[in-house]
Coordinates of C-alpha atoms in Angstrom, one line a residue:
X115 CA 0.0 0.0 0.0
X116 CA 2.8 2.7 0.9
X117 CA 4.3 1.7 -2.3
X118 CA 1.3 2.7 -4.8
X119 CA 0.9 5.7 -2.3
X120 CA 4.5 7.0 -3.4
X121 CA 4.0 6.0 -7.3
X122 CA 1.2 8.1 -7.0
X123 CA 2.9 11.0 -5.6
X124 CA 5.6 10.7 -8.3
X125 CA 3.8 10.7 -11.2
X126 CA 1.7 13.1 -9.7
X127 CA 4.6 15.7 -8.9
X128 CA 5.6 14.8 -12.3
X129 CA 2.9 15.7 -14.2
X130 CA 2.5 19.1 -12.3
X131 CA 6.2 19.9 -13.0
X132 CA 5.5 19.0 -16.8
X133 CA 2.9 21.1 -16.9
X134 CA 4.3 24.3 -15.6
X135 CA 7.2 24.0 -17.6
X136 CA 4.9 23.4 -20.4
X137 CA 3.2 26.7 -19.6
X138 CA 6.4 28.8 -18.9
X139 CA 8.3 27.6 -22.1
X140 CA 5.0 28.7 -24.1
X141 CA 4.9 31.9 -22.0
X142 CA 8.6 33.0 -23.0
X143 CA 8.4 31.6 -26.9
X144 CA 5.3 34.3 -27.5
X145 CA 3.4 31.5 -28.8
X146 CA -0.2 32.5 -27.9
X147 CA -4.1 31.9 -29.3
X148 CA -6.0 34.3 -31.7
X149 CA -5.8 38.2 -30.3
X150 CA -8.8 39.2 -29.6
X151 CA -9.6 42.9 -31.5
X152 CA -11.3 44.6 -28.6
X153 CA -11.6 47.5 -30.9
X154 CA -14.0 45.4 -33.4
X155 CA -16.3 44.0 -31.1
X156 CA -16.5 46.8 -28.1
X157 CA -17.4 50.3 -27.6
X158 CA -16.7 52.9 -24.8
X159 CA -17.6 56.2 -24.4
X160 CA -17.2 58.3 -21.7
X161 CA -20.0 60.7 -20.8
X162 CA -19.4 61.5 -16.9
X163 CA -16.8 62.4 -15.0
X164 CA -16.8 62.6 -11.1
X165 CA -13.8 62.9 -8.8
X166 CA -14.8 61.8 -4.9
X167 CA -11.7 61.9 -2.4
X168 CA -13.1 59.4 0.0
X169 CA -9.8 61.2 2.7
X170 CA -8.4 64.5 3.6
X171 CA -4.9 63.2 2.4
X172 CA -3.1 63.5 -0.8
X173 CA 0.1 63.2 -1.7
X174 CA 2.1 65.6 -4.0
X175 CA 5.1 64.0 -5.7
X176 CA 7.0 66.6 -7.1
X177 CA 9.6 64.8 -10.7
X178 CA 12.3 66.3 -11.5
X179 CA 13.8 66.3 -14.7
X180 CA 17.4 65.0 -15.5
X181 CA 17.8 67.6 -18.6
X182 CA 20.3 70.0 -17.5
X183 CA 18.4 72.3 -20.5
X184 CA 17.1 74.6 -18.2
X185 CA 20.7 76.0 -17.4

């Protein structure tokens, strides 16, 4: 009994690794389905626009530029 218990967990460890190497080689070849054109089949247009600041707090990040243009 302990012997089919670890065949089983072999093969099934096996067949999990297989699979996500399976799935990360496809990832990084770029091999993918059909795209789907998004701008064939939908439609969006904006009509409203609302801001509601749910805090008092807001954060100001101030970017700096690395051009030395301004000089």
């Amino acid at each position: 009994m302990t012997e089919v218990i670890i065949i089983s967990v072999v093969l099934a460890v096996a067949a999990a690794v297989a699979v996500c190497v399976g799935v990360i080689i496809t990832y990084k070849r770029g091999v993918f389905g059909h795209i789907y054109p998004l701008e064939h089949y939908t439609n969006l247009e904006l009509t409203y626009r609302e801001d509601r600041f749910l805090n008092r707090h807001v954060t100001r990040v101030k970017v700096t530029s690395d051009n030395n243009k301004k000089k």
